[in-house]
Coordinates of C-alpha atoms in Angstrom, one line a residue:
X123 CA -0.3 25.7 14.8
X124 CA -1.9 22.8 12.5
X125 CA -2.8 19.2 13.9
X126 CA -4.1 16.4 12.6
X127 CA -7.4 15.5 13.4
X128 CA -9.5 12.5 12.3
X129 CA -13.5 12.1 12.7
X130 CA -15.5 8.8 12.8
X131 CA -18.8 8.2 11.5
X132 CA -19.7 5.3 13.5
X133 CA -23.0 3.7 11.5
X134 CA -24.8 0.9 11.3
X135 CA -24.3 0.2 7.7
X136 CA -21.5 2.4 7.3
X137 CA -18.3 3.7 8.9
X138 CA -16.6 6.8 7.3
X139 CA -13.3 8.7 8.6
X140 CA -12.0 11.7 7.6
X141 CA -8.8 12.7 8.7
X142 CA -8.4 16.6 8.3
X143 CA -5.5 19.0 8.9
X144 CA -6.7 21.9 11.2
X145 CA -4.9 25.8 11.0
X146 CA -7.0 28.2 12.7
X147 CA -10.3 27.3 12.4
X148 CA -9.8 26.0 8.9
X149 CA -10.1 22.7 7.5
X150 CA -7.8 20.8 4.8
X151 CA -9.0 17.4 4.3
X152 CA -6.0 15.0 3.8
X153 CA -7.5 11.1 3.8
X154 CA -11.0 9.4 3.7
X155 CA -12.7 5.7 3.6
X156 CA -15.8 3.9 4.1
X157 CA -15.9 0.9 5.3
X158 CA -19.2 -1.8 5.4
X159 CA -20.0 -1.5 9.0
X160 CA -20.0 -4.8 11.2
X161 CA -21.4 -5.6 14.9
X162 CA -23.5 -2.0 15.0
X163 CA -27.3 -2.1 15.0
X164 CA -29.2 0.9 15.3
X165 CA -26.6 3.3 16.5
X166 CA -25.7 0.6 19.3
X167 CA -22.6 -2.2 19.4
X168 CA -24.2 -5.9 19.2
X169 CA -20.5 -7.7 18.8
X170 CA -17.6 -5.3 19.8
X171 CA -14.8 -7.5 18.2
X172 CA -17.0 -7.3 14.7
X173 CA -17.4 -3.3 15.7
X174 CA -13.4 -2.9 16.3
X175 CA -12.6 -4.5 13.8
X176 CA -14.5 -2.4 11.1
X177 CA -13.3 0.6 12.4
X178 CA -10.4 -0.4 12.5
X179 CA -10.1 -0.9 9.1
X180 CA -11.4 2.5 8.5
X181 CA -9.1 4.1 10.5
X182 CA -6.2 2.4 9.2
X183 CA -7.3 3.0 5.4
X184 CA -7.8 7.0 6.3
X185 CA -4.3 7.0 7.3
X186 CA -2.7 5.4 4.7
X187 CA -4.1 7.6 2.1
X188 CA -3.1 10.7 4.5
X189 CA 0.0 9.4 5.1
X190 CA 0.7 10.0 8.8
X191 CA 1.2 7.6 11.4
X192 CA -1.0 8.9 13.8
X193 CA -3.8 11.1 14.8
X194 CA -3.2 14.1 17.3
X195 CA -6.9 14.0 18.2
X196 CA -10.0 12.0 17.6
X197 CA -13.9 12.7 17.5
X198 CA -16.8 10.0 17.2
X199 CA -20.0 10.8 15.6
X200 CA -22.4 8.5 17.4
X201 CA -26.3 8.3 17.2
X202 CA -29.1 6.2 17.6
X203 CA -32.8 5.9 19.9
X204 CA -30.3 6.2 23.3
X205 CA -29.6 9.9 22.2
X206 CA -31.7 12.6 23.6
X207 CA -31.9 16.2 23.8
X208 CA -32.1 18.1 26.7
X209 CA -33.7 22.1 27.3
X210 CA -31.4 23.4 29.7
X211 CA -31.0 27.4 31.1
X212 CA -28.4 28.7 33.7
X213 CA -27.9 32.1 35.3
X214 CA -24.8 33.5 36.9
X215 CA -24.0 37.1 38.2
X216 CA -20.9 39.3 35.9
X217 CA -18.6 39.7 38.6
X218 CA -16.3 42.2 37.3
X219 CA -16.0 45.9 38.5
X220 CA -17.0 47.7 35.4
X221 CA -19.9 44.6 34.9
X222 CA -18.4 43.8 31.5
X223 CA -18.5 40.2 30.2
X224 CA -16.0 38.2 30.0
X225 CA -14.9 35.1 28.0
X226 CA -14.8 33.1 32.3
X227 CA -18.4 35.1 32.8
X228 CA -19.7 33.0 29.6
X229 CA -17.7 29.6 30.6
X230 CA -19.6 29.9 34.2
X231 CA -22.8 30.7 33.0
X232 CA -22.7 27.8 30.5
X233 CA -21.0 25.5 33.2
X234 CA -23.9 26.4 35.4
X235 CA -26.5 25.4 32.4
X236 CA -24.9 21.8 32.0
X237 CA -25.1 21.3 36.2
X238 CA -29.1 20.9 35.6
X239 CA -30.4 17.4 37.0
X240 CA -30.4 14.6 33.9
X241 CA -31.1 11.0 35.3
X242 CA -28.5 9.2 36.6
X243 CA -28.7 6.5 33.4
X244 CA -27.6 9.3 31.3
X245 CA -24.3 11.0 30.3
X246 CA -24.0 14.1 28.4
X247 CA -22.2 13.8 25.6
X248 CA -22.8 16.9 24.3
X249 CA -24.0 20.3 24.2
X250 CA -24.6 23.2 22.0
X251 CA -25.2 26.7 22.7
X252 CA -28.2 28.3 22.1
X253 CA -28.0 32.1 22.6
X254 CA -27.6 33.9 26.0
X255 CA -29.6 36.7 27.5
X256 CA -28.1 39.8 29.7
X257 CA -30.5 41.3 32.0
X258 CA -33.5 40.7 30.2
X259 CA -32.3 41.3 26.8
X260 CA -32.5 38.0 24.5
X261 CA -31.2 36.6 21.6
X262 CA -27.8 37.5 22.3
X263 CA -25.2 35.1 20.4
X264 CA -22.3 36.8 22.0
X265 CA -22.2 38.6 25.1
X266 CA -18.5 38.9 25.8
X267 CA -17.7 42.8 26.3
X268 CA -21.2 43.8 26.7
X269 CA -22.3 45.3 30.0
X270 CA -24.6 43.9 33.0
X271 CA -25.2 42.1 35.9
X272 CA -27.4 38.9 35.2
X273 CA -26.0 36.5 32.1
X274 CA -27.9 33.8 31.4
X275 CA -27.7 30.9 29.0
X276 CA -29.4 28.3 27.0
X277 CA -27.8 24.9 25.8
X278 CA -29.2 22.3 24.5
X279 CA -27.8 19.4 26.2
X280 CA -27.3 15.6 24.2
X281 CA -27.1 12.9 26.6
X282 CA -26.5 9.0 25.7
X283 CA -27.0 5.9 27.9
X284 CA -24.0 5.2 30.4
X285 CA -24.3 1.7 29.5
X286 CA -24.6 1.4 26.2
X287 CA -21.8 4.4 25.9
X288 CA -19.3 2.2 27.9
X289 CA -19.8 -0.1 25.1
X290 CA -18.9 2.0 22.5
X291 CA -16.2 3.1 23.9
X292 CA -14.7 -0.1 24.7
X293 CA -15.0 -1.1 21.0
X294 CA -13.0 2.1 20.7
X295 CA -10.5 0.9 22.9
X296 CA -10.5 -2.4 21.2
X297 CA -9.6 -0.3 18.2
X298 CA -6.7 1.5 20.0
X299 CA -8.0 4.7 19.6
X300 CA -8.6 7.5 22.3
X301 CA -11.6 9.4 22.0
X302 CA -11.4 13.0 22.8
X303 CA -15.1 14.1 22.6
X304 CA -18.4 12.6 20.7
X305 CA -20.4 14.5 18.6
X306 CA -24.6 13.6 17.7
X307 CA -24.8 12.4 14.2
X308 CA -27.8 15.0 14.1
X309 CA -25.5 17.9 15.0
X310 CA -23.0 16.5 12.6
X311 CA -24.3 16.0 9.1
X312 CA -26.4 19.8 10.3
X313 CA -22.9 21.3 10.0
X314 CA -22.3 19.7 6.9
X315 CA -25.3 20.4 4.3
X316 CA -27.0 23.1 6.1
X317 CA -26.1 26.8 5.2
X318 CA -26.1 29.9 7.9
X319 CA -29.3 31.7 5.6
X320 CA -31.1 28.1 6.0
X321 CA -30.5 28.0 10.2
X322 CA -31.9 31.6 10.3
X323 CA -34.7 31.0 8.6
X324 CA -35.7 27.7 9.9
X325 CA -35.1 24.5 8.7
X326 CA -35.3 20.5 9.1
X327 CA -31.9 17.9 8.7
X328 CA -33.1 14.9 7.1
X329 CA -30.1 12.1 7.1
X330 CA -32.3 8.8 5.7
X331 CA -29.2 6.2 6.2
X332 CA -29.1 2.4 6.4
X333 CA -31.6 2.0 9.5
X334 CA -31.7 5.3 11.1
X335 CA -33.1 8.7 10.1
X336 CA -31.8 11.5 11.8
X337 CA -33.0 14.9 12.4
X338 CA -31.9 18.3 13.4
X339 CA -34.4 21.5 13.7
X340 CA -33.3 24.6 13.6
X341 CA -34.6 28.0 14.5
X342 CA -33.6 31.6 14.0
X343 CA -30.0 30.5 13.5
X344 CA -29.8 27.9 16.5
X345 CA -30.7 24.0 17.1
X346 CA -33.9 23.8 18.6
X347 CA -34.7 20.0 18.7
X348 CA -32.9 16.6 17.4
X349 CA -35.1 13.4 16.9
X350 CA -34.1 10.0 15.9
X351 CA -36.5 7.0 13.5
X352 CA -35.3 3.5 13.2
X353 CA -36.4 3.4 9.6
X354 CA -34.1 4.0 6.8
X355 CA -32.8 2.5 3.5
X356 CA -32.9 -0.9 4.5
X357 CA -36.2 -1.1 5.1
X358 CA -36.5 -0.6 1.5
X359 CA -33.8 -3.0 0.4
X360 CA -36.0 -6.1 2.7
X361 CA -39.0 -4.8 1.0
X362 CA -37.8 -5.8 -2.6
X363 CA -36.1 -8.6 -1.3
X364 CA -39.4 -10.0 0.3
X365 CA -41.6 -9.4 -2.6
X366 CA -39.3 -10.4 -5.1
X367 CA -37.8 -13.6 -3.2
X368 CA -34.4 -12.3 -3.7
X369 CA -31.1 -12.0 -1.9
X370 CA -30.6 -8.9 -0.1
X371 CA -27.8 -8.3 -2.2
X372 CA -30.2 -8.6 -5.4
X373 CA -32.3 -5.9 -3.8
X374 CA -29.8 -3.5 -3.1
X375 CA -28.3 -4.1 -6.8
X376 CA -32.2 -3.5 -8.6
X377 CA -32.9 -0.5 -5.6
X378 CA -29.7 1.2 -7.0
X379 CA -30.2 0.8 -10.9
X380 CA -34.1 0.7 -11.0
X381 CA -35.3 2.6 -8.2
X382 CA -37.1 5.4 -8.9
X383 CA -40.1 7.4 -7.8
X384 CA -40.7 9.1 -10.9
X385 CA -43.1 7.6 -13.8
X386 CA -41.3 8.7 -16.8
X387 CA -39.0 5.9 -17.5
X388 CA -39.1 2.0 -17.8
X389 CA -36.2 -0.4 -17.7
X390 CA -36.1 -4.1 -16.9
X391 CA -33.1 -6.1 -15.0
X392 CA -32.6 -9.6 -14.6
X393 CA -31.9 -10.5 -11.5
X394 CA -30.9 -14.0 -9.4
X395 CA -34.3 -15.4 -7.4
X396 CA -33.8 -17.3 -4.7
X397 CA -34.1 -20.6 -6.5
X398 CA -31.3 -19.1 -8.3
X399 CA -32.9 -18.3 -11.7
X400 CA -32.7 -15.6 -13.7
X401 CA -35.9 -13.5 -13.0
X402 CA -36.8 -10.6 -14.9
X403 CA -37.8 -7.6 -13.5
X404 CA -39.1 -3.7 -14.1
X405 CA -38.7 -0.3 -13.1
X406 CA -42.8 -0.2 -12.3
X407 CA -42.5 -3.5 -10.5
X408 CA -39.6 -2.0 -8.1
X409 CA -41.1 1.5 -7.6
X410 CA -44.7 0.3 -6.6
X411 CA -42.6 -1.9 -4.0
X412 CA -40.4 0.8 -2.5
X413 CA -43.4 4.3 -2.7
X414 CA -45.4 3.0 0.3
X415 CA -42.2 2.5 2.9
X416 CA -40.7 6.0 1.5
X417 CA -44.3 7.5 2.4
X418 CA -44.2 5.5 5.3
X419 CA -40.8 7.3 6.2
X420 CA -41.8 10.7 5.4
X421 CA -45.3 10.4 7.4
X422 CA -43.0 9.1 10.4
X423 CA -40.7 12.3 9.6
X424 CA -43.8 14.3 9.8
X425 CA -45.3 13.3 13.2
X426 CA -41.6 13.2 14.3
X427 CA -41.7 17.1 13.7
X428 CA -44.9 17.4 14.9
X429 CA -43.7 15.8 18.4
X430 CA -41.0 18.2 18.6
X431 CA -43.5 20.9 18.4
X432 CA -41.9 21.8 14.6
X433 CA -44.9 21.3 12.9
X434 CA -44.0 21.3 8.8
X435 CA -46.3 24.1 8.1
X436 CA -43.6 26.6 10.5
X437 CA -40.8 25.0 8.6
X438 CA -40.2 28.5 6.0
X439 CA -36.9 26.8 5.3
X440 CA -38.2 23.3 4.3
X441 CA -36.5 20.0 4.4
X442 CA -32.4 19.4 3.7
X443 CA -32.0 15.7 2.7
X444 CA -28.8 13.7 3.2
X445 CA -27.9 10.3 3.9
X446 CA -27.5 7.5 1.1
X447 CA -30.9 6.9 0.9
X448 CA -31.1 10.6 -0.6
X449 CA -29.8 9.7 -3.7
X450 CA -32.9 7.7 -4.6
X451 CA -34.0 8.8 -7.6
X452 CA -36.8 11.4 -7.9
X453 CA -37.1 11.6 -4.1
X454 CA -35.9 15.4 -3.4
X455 CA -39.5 16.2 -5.8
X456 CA -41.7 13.6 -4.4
X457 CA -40.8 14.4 -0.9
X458 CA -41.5 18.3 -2.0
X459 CA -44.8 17.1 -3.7
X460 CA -45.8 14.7 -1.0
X461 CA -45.2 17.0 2.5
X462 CA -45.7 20.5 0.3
X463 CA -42.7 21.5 1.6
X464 CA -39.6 23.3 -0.5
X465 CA -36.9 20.8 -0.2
X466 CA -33.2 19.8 -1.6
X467 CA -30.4 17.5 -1.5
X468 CA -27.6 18.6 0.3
X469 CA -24.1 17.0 0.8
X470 CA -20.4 18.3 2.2
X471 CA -18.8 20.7 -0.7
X472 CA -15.2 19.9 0.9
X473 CA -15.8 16.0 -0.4
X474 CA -17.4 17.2 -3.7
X475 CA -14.1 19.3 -4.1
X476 CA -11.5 16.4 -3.0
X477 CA -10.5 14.6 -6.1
X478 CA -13.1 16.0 -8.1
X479 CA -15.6 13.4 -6.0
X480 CA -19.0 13.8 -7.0
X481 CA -22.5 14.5 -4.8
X482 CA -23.4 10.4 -5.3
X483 CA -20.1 9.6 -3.2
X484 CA -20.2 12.6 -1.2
X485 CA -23.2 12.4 0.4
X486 CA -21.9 9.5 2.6
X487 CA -19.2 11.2 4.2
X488 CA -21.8 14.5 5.6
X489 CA -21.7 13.4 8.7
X490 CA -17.8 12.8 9.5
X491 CA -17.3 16.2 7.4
X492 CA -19.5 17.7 9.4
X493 CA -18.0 16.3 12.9
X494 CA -14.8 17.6 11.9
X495 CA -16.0 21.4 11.1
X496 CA -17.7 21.4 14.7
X497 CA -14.2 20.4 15.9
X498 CA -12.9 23.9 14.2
X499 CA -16.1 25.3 16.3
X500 CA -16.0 25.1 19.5
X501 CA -13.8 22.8 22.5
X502 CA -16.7 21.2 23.0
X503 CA -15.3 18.1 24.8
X504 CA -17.0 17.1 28.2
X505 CA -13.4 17.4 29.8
X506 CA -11.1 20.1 28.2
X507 CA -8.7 19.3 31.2
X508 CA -8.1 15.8 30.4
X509 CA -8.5 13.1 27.7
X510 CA -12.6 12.4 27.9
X511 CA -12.3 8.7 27.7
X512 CA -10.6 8.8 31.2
X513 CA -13.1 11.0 32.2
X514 CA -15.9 8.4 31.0
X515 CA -13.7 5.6 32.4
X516 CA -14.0 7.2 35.7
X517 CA -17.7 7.5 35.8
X518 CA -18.4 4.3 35.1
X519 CA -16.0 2.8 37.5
X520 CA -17.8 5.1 40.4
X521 CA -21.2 3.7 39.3
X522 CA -20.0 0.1 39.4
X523 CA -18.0 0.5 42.8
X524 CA -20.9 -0.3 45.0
X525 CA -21.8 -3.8 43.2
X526 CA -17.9 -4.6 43.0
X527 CA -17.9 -4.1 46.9

């Protein structure tokens, strides 16, 4: 049986929705927007009536153009520094006469993986499934019907601040919408740009957006690491606008026409200064302003990796960029030239395909494509027996009880 399912990309430059029609495991995409993003800074809600509203109006446009009325379930890609990854193993004995797995023995071994002690500021959000091993024997992606006695499993758990969670998910609320499970923006746009071969192989996410870069290891087919950098596009933007002494909005106009990392072209634009007059400017002028922050961002990207013990040198799989800053001009080869690293531009197909959209608007939506196609995935909601906002709602309300009293 189909339902309709919508996924949020909740950014701080950007909110995207896709609202996708769901029959068996596949995905039919039915409605779409992107909306300028208001009252979100880094991942986290500075002014939940701006936040609301913004999503909203995202919400509202994705429906319109899927024409429905309402959505049968909900998912929120969220991100930002108050994410965090988590190692976690658990163990459990098969308990059945004939010591075959089953689908419960896998349930209970992973149940017993996400009971490790996390601090009592943090919620999981989250968690992704990293290969199991029966009695010794490893890298095991699915052990039901296989025989033994000791199955154990290894997650990688994504837990968020309680706090600043609460406040995302009452600018939610103050959208009317019911959440039914986050997702990590890391995990998310993965799903969407990365392909099986690449996972196996080993490979790095890259998703430069406005003021976050996200990033997503993988190893021999699983997720070995996420890490998060508040630098991004904007950076970039400020930069020309500083230099310049132009409006933002100047910047982001000469970034998009005349930004450009290679040397093989030259183009002027004239452009409003601050004084408002009509200043002249040049493709050389603009790329020796914006070269040293995108080195700056993919040094930062580099000691990232090296932090999450994924040096760039046991990469074999290189670098996947997505993210709107991806579509700078000449960066896929500079990047590749710069880290010596093989690396490409990658964006959701299923966007490409809708209305013949091409990879300069699709690139935005990775992540909330790739949000809903972990949906088709797994039930990875931290409360399959109830609606996970209540859940949430719940927790907090425990934690608070002894300062209400």
């Amino acid at each position: 049986m189909s339902e309709i399912v919508g996924a949020i990309d909740l950014g701080s430059t950007k909110i995207t929705v896709i609202i996708g029609n769901i029959d068996e495991k596949e995905v039919e995409i039915a409605g779409f927007s992107l909306v300028q993003a208001r009252g979100v800074r880094y991942g986290l809600i500075t002014d939940i009536n701006e936040a609301s509203s913004s999503i909203a109006e995202a919400i509202n446009k994705a429906v319109k153009m899927a024409g429905i009325k309402n959505l049968q379930r909900t998912f929120v890609a969220i991100g930002g520094e108050k994410i965090t990854a988590i190692p976690s193993r658990g163990m459990i004995i098969v308990k059945s006469r004939d010591q075959e797995v089953t689908e419960k023995d896998v349930e209970r071994a992973i149940e017993a993986a996400k009971a490790t002690a996390i601090p009592s500021d943090r919620e999981i959000i989250y968690h992704m499934v990293r290969g199991f091993k029966l009695d010794g024997q490893d890298g095991i992606s699915n052990p039901i019907n296989m025989v033994g006695t000791r199955l154990e499993s290894d997650l990688l758990l994504i837990t968020h601040d309680k706090v600043q969670l609460r406040n995302i998910m009452n600018t939610l609320e103050k959208a009317e919408i019911n959440v039914d499970g986050f997702i990590p923006q890391e995990v998310a746009s993965a799903e969407a740009v990365l392909t099986p071969e690449e996972k196996k192989l080993g490979v790095v996410m890259v998703d430069i957006g406005g003021d976050l870069t996200n990033l997503a290891v993988f190893e021999e087919g699983y997720i070995h690491s996420i890490g998060i950098l508040k630098l991004g596009g904007e950076k970039i933007t400020k930069d020309l606008a500083i230099t310049l002494r132009i409006s933002t909005e100047e910047a982001e106009r000469a970034k998009k026409i005349l930004g450009t990392l290679k040397n093989d072209k030259e183009e002027t634009l004239e452009v409003m200064s601050l004084q408002e007059k009509k200043i002249k400017i040049t493709t050389s002028q603009v790329r020796e302003i914006i070269q040293p922050r995108v080195e700056e961002i993919l040094e930062f990207i580099a000691r990232k990796l090296e932090e999450l013990n994924s040096p760039l040198e046991l990469i074999p799989g290189g670098i996947v960029l997505t993210g709107g800053t991806a579509l700078l001009d000449g960066i896929v080869d500079f990047t590749s030239d710069y880290l010596n690293i093989p690396v490409r531009l990658s964006y959701p197909s299923e966007m490409a395909n809708f209305l013949g959209m091409n990879e300069n608007e699709a690139v935005f939506y990775s992540c909330a494509v790739g949000a809903l196609k972990r949906v088709t995935k797994d039930t990875n909601s931290e409360e399959k027996s109830r609606k996970f906002l209540d859940y949430l709602k719940e927790t907090f309300n425990n934690i608070l009880k002894p300062f209400k009293e």
